[in-house]
PDB file of C-alpha atoms in Angstrom:
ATOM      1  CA  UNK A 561      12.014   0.305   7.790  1.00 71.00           C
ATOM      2  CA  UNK A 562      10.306   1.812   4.790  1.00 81.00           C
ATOM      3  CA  UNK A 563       9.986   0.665   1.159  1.00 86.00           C
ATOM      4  CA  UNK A 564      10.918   3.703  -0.635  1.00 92.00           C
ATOM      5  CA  UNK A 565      11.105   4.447  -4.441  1.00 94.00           C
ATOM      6  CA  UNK A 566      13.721   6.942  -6.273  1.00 96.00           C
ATOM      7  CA  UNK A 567      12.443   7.778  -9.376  1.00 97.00           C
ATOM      8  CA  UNK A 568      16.303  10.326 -10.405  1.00 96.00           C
ATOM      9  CA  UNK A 569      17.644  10.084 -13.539  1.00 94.00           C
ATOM     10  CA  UNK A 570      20.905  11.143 -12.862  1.00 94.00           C
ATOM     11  CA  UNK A 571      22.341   7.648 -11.440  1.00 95.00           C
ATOM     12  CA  UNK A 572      24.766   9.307  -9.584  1.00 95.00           C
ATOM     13  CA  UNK A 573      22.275  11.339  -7.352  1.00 95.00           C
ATOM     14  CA  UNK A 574      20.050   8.076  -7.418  1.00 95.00           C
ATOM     15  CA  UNK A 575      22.215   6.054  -6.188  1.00 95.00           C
ATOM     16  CA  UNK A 576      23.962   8.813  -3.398  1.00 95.00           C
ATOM     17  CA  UNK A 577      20.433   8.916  -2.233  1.00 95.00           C
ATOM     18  CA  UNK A 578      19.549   5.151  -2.087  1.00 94.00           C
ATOM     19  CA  UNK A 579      22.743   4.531  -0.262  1.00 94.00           C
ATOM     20  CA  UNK A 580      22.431   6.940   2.682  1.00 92.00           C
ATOM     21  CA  UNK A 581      18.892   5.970   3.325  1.00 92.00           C
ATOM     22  CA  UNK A 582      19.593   1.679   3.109  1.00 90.00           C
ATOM     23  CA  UNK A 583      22.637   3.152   6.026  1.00 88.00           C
ATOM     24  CA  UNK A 584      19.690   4.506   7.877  1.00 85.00           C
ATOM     25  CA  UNK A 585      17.453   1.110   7.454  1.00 84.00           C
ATOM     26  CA  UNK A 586      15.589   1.476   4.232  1.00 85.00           C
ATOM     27  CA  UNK A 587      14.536  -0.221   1.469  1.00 85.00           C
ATOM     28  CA  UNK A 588      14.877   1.374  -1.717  1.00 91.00           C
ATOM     29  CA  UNK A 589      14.011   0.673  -5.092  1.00 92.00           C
ATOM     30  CA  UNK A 590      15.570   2.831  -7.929  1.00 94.00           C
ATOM     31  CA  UNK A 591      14.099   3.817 -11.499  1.00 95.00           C
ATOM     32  CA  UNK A 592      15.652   6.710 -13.633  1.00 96.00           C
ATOM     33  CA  UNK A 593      13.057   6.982 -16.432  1.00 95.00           C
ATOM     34  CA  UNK A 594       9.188   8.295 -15.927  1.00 94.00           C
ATOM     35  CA  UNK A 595       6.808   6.292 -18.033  1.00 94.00           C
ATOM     36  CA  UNK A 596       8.854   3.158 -16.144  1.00 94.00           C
ATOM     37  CA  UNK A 597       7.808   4.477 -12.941  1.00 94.00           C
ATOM     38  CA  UNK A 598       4.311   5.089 -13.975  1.00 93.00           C
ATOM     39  CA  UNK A 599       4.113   1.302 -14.960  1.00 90.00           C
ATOM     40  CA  UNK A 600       5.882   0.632 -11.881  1.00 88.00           C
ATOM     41  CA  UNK A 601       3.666   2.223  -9.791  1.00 88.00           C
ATOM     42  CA  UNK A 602       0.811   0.250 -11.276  1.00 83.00           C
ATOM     43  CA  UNK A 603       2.587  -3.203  -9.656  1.00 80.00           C
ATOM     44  CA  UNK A 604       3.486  -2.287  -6.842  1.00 80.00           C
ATOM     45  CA  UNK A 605       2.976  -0.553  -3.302  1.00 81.00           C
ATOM     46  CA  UNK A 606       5.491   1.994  -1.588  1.00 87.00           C
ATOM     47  CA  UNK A 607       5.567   3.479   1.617  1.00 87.00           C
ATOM     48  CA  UNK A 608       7.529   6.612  -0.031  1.00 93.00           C
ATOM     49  CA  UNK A 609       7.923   8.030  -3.414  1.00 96.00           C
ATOM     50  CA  UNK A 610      11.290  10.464  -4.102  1.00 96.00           C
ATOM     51  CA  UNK A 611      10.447  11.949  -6.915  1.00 95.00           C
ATOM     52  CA  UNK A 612      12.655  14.315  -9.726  1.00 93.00           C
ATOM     53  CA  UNK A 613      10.313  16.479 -11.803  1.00 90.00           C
ATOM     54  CA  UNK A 614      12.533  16.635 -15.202  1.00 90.00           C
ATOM     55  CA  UNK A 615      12.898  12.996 -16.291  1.00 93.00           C
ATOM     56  CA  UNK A 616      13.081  11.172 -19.529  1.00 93.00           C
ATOM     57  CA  UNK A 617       9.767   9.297 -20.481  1.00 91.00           C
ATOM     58  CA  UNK A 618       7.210  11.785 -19.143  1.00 92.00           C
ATOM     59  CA  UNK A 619       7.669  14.135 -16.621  1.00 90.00           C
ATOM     60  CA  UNK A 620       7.467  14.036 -12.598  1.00 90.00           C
ATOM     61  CA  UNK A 621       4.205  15.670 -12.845  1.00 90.00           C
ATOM     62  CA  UNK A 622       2.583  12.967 -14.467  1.00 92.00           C
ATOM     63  CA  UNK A 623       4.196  10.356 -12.133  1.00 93.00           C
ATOM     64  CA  UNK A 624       2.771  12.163  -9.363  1.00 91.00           C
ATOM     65  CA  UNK A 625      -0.628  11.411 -11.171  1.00 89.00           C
ATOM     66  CA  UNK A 626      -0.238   7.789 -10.896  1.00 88.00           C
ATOM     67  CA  UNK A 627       1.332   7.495  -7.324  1.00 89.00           C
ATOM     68  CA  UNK A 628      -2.295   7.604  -5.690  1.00 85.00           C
ATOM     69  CA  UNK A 629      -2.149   7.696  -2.016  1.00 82.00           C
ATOM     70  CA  UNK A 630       1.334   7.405  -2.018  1.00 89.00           C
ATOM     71  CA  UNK A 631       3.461   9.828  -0.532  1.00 92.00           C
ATOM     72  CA  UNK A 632       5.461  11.958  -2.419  1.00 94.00           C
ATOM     73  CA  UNK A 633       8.553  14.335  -1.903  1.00 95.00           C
ATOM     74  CA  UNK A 634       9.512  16.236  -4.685  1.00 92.00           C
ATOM     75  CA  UNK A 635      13.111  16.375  -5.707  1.00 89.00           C
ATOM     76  CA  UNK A 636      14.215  19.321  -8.662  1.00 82.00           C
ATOM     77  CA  UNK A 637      16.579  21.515  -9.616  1.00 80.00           C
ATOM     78  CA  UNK A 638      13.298  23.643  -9.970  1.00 71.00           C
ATOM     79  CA  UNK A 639      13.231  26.227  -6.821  1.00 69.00           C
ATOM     80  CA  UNK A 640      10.308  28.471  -8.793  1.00 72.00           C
ATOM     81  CA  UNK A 641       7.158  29.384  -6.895  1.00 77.00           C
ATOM     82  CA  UNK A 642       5.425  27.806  -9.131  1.00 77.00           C
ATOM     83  CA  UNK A 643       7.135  24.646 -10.172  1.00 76.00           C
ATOM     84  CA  UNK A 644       6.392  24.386  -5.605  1.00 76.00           C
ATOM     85  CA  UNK A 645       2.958  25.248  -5.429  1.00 81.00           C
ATOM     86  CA  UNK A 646       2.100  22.909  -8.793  1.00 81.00           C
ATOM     87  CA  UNK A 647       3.712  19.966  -6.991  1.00 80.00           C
ATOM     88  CA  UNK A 648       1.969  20.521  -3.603  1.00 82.00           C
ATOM     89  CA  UNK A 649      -0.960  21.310  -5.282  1.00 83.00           C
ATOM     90  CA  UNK A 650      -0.816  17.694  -6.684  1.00 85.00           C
ATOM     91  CA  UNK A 651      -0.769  15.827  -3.779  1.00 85.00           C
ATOM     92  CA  UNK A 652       3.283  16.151  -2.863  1.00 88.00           C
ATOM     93  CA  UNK A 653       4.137  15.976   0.693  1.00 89.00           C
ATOM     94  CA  UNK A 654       7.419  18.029   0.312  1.00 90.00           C
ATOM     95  CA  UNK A 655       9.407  19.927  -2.282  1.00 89.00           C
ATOM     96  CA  UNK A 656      13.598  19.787  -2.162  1.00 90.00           C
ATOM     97  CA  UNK A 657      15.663  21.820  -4.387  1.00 87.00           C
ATOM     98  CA  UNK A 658      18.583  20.636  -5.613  1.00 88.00           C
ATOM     99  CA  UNK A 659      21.407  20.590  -4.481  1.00 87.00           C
ATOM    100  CA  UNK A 660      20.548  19.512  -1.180  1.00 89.00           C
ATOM    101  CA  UNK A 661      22.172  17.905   1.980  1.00 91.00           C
ATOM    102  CA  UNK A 662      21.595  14.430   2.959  1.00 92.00           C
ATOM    103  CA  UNK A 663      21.199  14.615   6.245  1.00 90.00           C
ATOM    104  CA  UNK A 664      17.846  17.273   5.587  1.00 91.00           C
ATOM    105  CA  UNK A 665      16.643  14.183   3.156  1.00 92.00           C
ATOM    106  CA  UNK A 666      17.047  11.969   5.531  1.00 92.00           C
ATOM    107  CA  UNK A 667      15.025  13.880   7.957  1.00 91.00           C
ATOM    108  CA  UNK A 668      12.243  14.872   5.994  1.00 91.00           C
ATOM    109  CA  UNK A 669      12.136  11.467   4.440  1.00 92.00           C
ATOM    110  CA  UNK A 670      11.326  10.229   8.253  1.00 88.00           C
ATOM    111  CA  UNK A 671       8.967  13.274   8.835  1.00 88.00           C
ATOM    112  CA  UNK A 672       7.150  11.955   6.222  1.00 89.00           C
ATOM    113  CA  UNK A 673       7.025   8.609   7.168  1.00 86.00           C
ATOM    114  CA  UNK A 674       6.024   9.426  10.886  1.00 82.00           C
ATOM    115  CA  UNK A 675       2.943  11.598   9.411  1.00 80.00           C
ATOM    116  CA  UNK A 676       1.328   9.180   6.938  1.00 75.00           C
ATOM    117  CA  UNK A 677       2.385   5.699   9.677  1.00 66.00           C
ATOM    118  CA  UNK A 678      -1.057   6.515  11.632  1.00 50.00           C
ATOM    119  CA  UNK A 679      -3.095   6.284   8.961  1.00 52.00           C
ATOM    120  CA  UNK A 680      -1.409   3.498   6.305  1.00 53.00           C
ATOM    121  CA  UNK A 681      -1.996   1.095   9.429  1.00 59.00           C
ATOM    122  CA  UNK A 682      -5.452   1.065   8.597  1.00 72.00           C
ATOM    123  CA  UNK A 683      -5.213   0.260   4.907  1.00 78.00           C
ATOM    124  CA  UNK A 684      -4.807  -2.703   3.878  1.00 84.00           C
ATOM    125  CA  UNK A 685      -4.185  -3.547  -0.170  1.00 83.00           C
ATOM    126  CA  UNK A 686      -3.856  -6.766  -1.375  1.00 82.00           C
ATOM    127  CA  UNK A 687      -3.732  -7.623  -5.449  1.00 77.00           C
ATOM    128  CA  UNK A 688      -5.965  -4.999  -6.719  1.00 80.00           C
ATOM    129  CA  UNK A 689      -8.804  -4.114  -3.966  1.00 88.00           C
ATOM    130  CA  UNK A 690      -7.987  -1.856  -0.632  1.00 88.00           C
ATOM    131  CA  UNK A 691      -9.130  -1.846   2.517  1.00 89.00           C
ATOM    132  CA  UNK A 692      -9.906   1.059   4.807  1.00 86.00           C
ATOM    133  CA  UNK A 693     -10.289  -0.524   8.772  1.00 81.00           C
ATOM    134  CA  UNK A 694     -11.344   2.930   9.804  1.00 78.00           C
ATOM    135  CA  UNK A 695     -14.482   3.309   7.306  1.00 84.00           C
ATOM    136  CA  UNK A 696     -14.956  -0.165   6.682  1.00 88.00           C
ATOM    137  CA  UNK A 697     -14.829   0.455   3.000  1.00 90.00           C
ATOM    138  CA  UNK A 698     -13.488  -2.111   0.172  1.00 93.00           C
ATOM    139  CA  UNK A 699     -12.297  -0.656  -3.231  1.00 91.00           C
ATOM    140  CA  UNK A 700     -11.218  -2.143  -6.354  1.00 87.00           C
ATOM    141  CA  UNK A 701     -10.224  -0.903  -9.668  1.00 81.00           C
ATOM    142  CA  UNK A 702     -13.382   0.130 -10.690  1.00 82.00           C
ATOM    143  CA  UNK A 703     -14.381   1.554  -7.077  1.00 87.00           C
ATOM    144  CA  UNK A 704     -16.293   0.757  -4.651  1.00 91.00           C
ATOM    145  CA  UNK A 705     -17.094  -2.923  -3.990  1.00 92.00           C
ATOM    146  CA  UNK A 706     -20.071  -3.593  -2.020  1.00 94.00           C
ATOM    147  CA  UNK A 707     -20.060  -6.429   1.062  1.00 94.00           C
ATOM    148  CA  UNK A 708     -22.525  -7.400   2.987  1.00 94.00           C
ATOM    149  CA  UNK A 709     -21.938  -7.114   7.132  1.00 93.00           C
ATOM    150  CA  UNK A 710     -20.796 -10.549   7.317  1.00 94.00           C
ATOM    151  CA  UNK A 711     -18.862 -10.545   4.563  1.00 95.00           C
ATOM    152  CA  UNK A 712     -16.701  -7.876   5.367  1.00 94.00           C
ATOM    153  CA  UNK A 713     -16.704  -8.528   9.000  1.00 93.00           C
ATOM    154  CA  UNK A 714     -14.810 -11.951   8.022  1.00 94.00           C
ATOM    155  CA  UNK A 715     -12.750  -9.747   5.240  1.00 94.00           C
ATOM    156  CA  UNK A 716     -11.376  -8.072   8.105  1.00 90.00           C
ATOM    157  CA  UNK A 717     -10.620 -11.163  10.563  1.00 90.00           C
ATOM    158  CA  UNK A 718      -8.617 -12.643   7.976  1.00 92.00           C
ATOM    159  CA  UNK A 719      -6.407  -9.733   7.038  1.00 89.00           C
ATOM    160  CA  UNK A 720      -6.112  -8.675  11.020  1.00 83.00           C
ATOM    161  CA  UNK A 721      -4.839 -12.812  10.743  1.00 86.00           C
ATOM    162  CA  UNK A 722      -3.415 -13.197   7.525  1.00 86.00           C
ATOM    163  CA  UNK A 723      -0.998 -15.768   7.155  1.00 88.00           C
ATOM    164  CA  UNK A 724      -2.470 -17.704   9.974  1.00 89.00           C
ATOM    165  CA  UNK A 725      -4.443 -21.159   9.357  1.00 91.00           C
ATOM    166  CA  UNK A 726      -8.170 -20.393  10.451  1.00 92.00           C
ATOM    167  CA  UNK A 727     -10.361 -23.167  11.323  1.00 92.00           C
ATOM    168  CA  UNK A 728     -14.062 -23.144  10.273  1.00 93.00           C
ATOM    169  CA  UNK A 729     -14.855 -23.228  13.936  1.00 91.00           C
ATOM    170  CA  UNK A 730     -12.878 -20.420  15.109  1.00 90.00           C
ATOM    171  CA  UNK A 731     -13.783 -17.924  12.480  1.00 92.00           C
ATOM    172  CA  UNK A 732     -17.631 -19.045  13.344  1.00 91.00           C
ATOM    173  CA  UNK A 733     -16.745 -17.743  17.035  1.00 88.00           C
ATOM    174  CA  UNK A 734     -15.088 -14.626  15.906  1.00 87.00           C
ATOM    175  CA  UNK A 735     -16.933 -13.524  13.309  1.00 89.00           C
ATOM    176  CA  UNK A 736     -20.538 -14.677  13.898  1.00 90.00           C
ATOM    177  CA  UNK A 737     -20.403 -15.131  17.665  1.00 83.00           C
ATOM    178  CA  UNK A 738     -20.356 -18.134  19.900  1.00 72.00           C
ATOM    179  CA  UNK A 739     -24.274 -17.865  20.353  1.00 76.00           C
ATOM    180  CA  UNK A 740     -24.207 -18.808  16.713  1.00 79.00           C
ATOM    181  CA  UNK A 741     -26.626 -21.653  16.072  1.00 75.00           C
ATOM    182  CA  UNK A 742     -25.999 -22.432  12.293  1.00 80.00           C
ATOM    183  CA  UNK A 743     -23.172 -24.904  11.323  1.00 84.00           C
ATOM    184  CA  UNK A 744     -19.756 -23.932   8.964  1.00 84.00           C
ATOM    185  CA  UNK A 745     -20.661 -24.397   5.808  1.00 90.00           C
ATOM    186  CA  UNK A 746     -21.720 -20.490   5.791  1.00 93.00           C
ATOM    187  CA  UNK A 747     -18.001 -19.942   6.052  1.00 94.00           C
ATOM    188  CA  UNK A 748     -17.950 -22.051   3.322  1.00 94.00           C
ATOM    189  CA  UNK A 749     -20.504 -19.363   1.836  1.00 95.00           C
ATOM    190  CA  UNK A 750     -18.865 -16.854   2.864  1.00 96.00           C
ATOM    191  CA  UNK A 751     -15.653 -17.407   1.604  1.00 96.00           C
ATOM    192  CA  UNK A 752     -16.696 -17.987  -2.216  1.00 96.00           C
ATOM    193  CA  UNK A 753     -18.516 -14.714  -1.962  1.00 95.00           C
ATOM    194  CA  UNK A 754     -15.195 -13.044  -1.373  1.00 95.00           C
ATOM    195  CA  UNK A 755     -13.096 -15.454  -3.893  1.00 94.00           C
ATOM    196  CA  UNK A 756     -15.787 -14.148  -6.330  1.00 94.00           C
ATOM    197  CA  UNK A 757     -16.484 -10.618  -5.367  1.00 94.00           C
ATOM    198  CA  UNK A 758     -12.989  -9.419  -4.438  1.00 93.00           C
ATOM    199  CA  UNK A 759     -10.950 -11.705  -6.856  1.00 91.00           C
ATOM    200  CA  UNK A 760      -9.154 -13.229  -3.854  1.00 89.00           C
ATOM    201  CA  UNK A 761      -8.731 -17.130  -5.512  1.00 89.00           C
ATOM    202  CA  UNK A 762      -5.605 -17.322  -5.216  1.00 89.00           C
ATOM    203  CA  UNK A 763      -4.640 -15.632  -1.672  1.00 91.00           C
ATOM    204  CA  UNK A 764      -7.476 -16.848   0.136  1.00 94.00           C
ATOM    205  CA  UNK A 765      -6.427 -20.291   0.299  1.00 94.00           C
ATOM    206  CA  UNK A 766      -8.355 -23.394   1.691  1.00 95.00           C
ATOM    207  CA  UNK A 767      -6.640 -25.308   4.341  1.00 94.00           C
ATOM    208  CA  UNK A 768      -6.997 -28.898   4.098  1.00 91.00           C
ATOM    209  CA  UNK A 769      -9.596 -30.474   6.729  1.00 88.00           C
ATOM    210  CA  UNK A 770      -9.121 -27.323   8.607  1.00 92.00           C
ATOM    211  CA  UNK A 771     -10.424 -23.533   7.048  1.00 93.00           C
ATOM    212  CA  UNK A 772      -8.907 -20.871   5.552  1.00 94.00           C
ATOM    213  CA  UNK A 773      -5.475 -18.795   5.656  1.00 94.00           C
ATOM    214  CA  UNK A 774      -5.494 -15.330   3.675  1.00 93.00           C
ATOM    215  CA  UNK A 775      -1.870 -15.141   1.960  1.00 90.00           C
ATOM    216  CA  UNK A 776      -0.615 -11.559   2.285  1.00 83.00           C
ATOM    217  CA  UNK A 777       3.306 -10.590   2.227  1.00 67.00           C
ATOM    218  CA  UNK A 778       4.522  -7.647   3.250  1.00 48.00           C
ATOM    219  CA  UNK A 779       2.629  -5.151   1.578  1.00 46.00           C
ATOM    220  CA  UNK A 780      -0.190  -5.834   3.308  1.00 45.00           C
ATOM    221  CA  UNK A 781      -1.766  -3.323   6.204  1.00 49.00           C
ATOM    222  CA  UNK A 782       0.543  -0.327   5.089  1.00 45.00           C
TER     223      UNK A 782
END
């Protein structure tokens, strides 16, 4: 299942399209007005953005701007070369022109979704940092954030565990090794470097007389 947004002004087409793909097991989320999606966008993660291009509010163009590494299928009445290439251009996975049979949406929605599944299992966002597990690499809103070994070594434990109790002991196995002769008050350390550095007070919680469990819904490692 994917959590998809429809950002279609017409509520008729919105809606056709948000009921055919919840048939096929989707999640979708439905906004008809532009500037909403942008501020949308800046809330919340999607594993698929269907996007019109002429909308009230601002234009699909600039919602494309702010969907990041989202993907993106373009949905228009538009069927110009250019209105095509300008989208791709941008960052769009896929251009439909309107009108347009379901059953193609459906399938292109899921070709989408089967080429970006490798890589969104590696990326992990959580409040406002991101995680890539394939280049080790923590960003927030103002870019890069900078970890030391340790510290993101223990970053990555907890979100491979996330919403699992962690004792002191066992991340001192698992993280610094069971040759480890220091005691685990550095995950103590450790931990308040990451509250502090990453902004994480509130989802990485401490676990009374035990460790540490990262809180992470669904929207975790996308």
């Amino acid at each position: 299942m994917a959590d998809i947004l429809i950002v279609e002004d017409e509520a008729l087409i919105n809606d056709l399209i948000r009921e055919n793909l919840v048939l096929v097991g989707h999640a979708c989320t439905q906004i008809y007005d532009g500037q909403q999606a942008r501020e949308y966008l800046k809330k919340r993660e999607f594993d698929l953005l269907l996007l019109d291009i002429m909308l009230p509010g601002c234009s699909g163009y600039d919602v494309l701007e702010a969907a990041g590494d989202t993907p993106v299928i373009m949905l228009t009445a538009k069927d110009s070369v250019y209105d095509k290439v300008r989208g791709l251009n941008m960052g769009a996975e896929d251009y439909i022109v309107k009108p347009f049979d379901m059953l193609e949406l459906i399938a292109r929605v899921n070709a989408v979704l089967r080429r970006n599944s490798r890589q969104s299992r590696d990326l992990f966002q959580l409040g406002g940092i991101r995680v890539d597990l394939l280049s080790h690499t923590v960003r927030g809103q103002e870019g890069e954030i900078s970890l030391t070994l340790k510290e993101y070594d223990l970053l990555e434990y907890f979100i491979r565990n996330r919403n699992i109790a962690l004792s002191r002991e066992r991340l001192i196995e698992q993280v610094w090794g069971y040759d480890y002769e220091g005691d685990t008050r550095t995950v103590d350390v450790h931990v308040a470097s990451l509250r502090r550095k990453l902004g994480l007070e509130t989802e990485l919680k401490t676990v009374y007389k035990l460790g540490y469990r990262l809180e992470a819904d669904g929207g975790g490692c996308r």
